[in-house]
Short mmCIF file of C-alpha atoms in Angstrom, two decimals:
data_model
loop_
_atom_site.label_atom_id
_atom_site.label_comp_id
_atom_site.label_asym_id
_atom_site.label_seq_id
_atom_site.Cartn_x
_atom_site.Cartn_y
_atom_site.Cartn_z
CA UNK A 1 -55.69 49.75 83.82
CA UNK A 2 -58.00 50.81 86.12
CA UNK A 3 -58.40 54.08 87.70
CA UNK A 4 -58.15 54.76 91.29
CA UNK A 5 -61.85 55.33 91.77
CA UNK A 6 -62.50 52.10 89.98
CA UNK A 7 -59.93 50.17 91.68
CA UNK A 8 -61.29 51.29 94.99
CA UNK A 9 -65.36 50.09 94.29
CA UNK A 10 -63.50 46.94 93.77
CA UNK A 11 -64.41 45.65 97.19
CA UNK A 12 -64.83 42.05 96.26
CA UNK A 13 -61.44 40.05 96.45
CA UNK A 14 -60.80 37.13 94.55
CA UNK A 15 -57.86 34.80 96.24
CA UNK A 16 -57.05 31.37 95.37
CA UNK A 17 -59.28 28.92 96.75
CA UNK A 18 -56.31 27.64 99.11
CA UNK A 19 -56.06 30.98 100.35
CA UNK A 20 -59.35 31.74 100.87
CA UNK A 21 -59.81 28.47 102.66
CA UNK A 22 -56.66 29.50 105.28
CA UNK A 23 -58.03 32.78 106.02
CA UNK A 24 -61.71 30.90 106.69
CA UNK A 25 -59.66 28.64 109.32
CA UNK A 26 -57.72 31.99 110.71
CA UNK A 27 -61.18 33.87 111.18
CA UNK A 28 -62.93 30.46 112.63
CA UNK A 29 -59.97 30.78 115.67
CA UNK A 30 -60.62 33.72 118.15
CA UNK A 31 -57.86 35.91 117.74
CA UNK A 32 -56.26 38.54 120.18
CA UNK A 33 -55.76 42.24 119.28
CA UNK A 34 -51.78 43.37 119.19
CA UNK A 35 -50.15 45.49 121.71
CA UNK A 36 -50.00 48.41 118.72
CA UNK A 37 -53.99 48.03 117.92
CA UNK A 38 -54.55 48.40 121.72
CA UNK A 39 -52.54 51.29 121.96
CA UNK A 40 -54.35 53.17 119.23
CA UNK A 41 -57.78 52.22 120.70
CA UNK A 42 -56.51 53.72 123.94
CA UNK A 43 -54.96 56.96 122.22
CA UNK A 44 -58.06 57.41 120.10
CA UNK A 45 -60.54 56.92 123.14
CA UNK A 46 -58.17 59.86 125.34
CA UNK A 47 -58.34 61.90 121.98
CA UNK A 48 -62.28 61.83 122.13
CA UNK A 49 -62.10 62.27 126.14
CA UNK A 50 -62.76 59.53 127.45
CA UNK B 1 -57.50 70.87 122.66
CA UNK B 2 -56.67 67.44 121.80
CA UNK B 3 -53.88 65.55 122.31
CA UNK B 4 -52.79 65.87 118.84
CA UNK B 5 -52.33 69.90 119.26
CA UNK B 6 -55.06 71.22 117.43
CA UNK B 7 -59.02 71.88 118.05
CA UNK B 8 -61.46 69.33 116.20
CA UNK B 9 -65.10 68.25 116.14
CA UNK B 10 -66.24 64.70 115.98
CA UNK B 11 -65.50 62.44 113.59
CA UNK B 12 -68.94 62.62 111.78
CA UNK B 13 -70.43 61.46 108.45
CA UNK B 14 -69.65 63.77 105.01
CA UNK B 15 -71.85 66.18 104.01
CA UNK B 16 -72.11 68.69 102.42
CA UNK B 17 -70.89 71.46 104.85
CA UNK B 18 -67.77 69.66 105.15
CA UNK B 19 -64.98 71.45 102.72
CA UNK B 20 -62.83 68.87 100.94
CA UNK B 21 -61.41 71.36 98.16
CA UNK B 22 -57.49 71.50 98.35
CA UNK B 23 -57.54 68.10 100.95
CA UNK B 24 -54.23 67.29 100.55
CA UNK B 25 -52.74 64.02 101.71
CA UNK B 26 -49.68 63.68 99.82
CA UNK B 27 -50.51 61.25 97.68
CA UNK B 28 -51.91 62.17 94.36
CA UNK B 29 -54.81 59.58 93.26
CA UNK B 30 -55.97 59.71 96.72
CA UNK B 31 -56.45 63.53 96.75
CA UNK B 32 -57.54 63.40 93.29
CA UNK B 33 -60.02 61.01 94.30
CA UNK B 34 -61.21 62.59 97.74
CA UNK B 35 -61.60 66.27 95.87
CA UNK B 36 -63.39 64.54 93.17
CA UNK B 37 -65.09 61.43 93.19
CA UNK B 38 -65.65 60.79 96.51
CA UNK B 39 -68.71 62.79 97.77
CA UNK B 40 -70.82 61.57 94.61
CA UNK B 41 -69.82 57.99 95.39
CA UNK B 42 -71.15 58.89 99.03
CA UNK B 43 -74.15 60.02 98.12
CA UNK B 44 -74.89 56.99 96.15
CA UNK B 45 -73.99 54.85 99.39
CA UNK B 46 -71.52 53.13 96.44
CA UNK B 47 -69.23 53.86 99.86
CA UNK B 48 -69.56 56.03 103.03
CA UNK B 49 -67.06 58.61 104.53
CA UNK B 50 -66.64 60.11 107.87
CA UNK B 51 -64.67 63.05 108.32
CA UNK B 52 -62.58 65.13 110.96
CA UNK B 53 -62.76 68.70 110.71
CA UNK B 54 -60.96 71.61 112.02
CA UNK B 55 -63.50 73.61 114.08
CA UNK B 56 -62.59 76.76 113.43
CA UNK B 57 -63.24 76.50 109.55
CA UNK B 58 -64.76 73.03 108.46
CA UNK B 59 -61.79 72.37 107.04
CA UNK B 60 -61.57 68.01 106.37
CA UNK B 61 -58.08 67.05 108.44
CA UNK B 62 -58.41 63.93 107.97
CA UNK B 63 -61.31 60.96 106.36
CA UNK B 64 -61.73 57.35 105.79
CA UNK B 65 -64.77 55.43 103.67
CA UNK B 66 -66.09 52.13 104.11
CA UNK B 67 -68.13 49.78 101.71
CA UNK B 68 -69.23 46.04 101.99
CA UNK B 69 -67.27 43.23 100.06
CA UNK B 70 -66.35 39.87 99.89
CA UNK B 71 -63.34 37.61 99.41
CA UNK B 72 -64.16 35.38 97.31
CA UNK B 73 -62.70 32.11 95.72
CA UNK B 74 -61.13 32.70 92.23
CA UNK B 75 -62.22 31.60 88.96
CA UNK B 76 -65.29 29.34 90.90
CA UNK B 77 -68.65 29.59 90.84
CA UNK B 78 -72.23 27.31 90.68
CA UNK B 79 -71.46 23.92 91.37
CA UNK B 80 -67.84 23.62 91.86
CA UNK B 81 -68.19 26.50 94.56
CA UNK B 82 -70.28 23.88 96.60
CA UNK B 83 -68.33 20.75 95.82
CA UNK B 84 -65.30 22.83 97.34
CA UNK B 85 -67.20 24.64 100.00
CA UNK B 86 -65.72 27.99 99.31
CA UNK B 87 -68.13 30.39 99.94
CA UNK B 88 -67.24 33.95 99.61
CA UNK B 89 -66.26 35.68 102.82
CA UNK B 90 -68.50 38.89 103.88
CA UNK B 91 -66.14 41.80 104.58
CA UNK B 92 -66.24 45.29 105.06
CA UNK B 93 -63.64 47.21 103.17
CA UNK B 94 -61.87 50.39 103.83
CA UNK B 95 -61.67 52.02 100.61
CA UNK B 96 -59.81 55.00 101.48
CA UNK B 97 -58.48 56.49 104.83
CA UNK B 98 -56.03 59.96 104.22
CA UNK B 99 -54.70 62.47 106.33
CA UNK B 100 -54.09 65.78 105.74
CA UNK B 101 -50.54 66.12 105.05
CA UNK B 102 -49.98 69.38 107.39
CA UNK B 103 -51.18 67.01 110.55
CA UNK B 104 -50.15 63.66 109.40
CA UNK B 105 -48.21 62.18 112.69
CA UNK B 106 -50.39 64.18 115.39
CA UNK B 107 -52.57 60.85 116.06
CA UNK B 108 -55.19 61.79 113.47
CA UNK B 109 -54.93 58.41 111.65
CA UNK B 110 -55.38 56.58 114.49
CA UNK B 111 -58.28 58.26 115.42
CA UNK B 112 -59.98 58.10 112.04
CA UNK B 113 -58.96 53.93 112.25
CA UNK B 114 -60.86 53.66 115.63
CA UNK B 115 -63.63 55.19 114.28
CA UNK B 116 -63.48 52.68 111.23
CA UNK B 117 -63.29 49.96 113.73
CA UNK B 118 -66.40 50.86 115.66
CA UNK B 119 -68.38 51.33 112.19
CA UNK B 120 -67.35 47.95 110.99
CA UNK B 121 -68.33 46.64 114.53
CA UNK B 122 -71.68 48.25 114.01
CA UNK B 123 -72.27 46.65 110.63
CA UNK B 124 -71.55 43.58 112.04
CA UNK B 125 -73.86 43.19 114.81
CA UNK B 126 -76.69 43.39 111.88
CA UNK B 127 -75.00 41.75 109.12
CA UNK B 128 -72.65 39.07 109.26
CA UNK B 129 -68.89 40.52 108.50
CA UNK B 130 -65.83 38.23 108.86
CA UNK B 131 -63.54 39.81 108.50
CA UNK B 132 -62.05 43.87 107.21
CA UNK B 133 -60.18 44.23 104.03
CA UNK B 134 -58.00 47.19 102.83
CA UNK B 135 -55.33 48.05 100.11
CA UNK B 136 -52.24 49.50 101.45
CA UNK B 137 -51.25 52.31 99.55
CA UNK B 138 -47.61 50.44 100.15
CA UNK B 139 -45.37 48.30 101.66
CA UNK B 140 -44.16 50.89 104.16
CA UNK B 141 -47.73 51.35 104.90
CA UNK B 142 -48.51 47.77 105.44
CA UNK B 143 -46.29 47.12 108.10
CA UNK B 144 -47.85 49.63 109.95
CA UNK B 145 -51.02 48.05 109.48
CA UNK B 146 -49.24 44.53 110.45
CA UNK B 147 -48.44 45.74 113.37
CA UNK B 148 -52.78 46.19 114.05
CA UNK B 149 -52.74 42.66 113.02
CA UNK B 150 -53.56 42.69 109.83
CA UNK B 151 -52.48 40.06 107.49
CA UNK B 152 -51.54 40.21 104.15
CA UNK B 153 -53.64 37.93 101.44
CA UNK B 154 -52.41 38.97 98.08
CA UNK B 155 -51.63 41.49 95.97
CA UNK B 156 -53.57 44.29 93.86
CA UNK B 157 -52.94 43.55 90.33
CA UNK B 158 -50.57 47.21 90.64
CA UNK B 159 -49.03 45.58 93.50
CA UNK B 160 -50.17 46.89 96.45
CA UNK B 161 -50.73 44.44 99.38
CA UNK B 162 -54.38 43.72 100.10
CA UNK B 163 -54.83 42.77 104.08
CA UNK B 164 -57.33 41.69 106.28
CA UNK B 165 -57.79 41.73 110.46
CA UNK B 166 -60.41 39.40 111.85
CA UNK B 167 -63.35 40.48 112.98
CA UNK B 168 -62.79 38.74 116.26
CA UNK B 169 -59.29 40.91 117.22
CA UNK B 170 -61.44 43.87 116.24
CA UNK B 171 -63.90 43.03 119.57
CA UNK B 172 -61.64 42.60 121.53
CA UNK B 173 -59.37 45.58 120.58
CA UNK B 174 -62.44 47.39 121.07
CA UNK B 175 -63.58 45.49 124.29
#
């Protein structure tokens, strides 16, 4: 089993080729951030003071 | 004074002023990790950290690290790779993001994820990233990270859900 440190450097996925083939279609779309990733951008941007 | 209640500098990259002995997030092969392996893996750009200190002593509150990746299409390569047309997908992956457990739920998290955000934006406008990939430490923590929009793709051969938000709802979070 690998350790955490390995598991971590282990920044190349491998997905089944169906899979990887949906998530090339969801990336080609434009996509909208959510309400909750807005509201952390705002939060973090008040946090630095601006 | 910051929202979250307490005084901090910038997030800024690790070095070696920054003190990460007894960081403790709460969860044991993370600490382990950050107290041991990290900084050397730094300082072999194998990944990068940022950090957020306390002012008053240096003391790491909080820290992410990012490193480039792929996903990529399993047990393919050569010449069935281009009959198919899967090409791997460049990604930037967040290899680690903890939070002090003594300030966990004071906002630092989100701060340290905006941050992320901005860096993988960076990479991106001089290397071509589609997407960013992370393991969530669990499934508690990946509905948090649903709720950013990121998606789930699989599953770390442990079991922990491996996501990914577009590059695309990044900009425009971050428009």
């Amino acid at each position: 089993m690998a350790t955490y440190s390995e598991e971590i450097r282990s920044s190349v996925k491998f997905v089944d080729r169906d899979k990887l083939a949906q998530i090339e279609q969801r990336l080609a779309k434009p996509a909208k951030a959510t309400p909750a990733l807005k509201e952390l951008v705002r939060k973090a941007r008040e946090a630095r003071g601006y | 004074m910051t929202p979250t209640g307490f005084v901090t500098s910038d997030i800024c990259p690790l070095d070696d002023n920054h003190c990460l002995e007894g960081f403790s997030c709460g969860t044991e092969p993370i600490d382990l990790f950050i107290r041991g392996g990290l900084r050397k893996d730094h300082k072999r750009y194998k990944v990068r950290a940022r950090v957020l200190c306390q002012e008053s002593d240096g003391k790491a509150v909080g820290l992410y690290s990012l490193t480039v990746g792929a996903l990529a299409p399993k047990a393919l390569s050569g010449g069935i790779l281009r009959k198919f047309g899967n090409w791997p997908i460049p990604t930037v992956y967040l290899a680690v993001i903890a939070v002090e457990a003594s300030v966990q739920k004071q906002g630092v998290g989100e701060r340290l994820m905006f941050d992320a955000f901005e860096r993988v934006l960076d990479i991106a406008l001089f290397a071509g990233v589609g997407c960013m990939t992370l393991d969530a430490i669990d499934d508690e923590k990946a509905k948090w990270y649903q709720k950013l929009g990121f998606e789930e793709f699989g599953r770390t051969d442990d079991g922990k859900p491996q996501m990914f938000i577009s590059l695309s709802a990044i900009i425009d979070a971050l428009a």
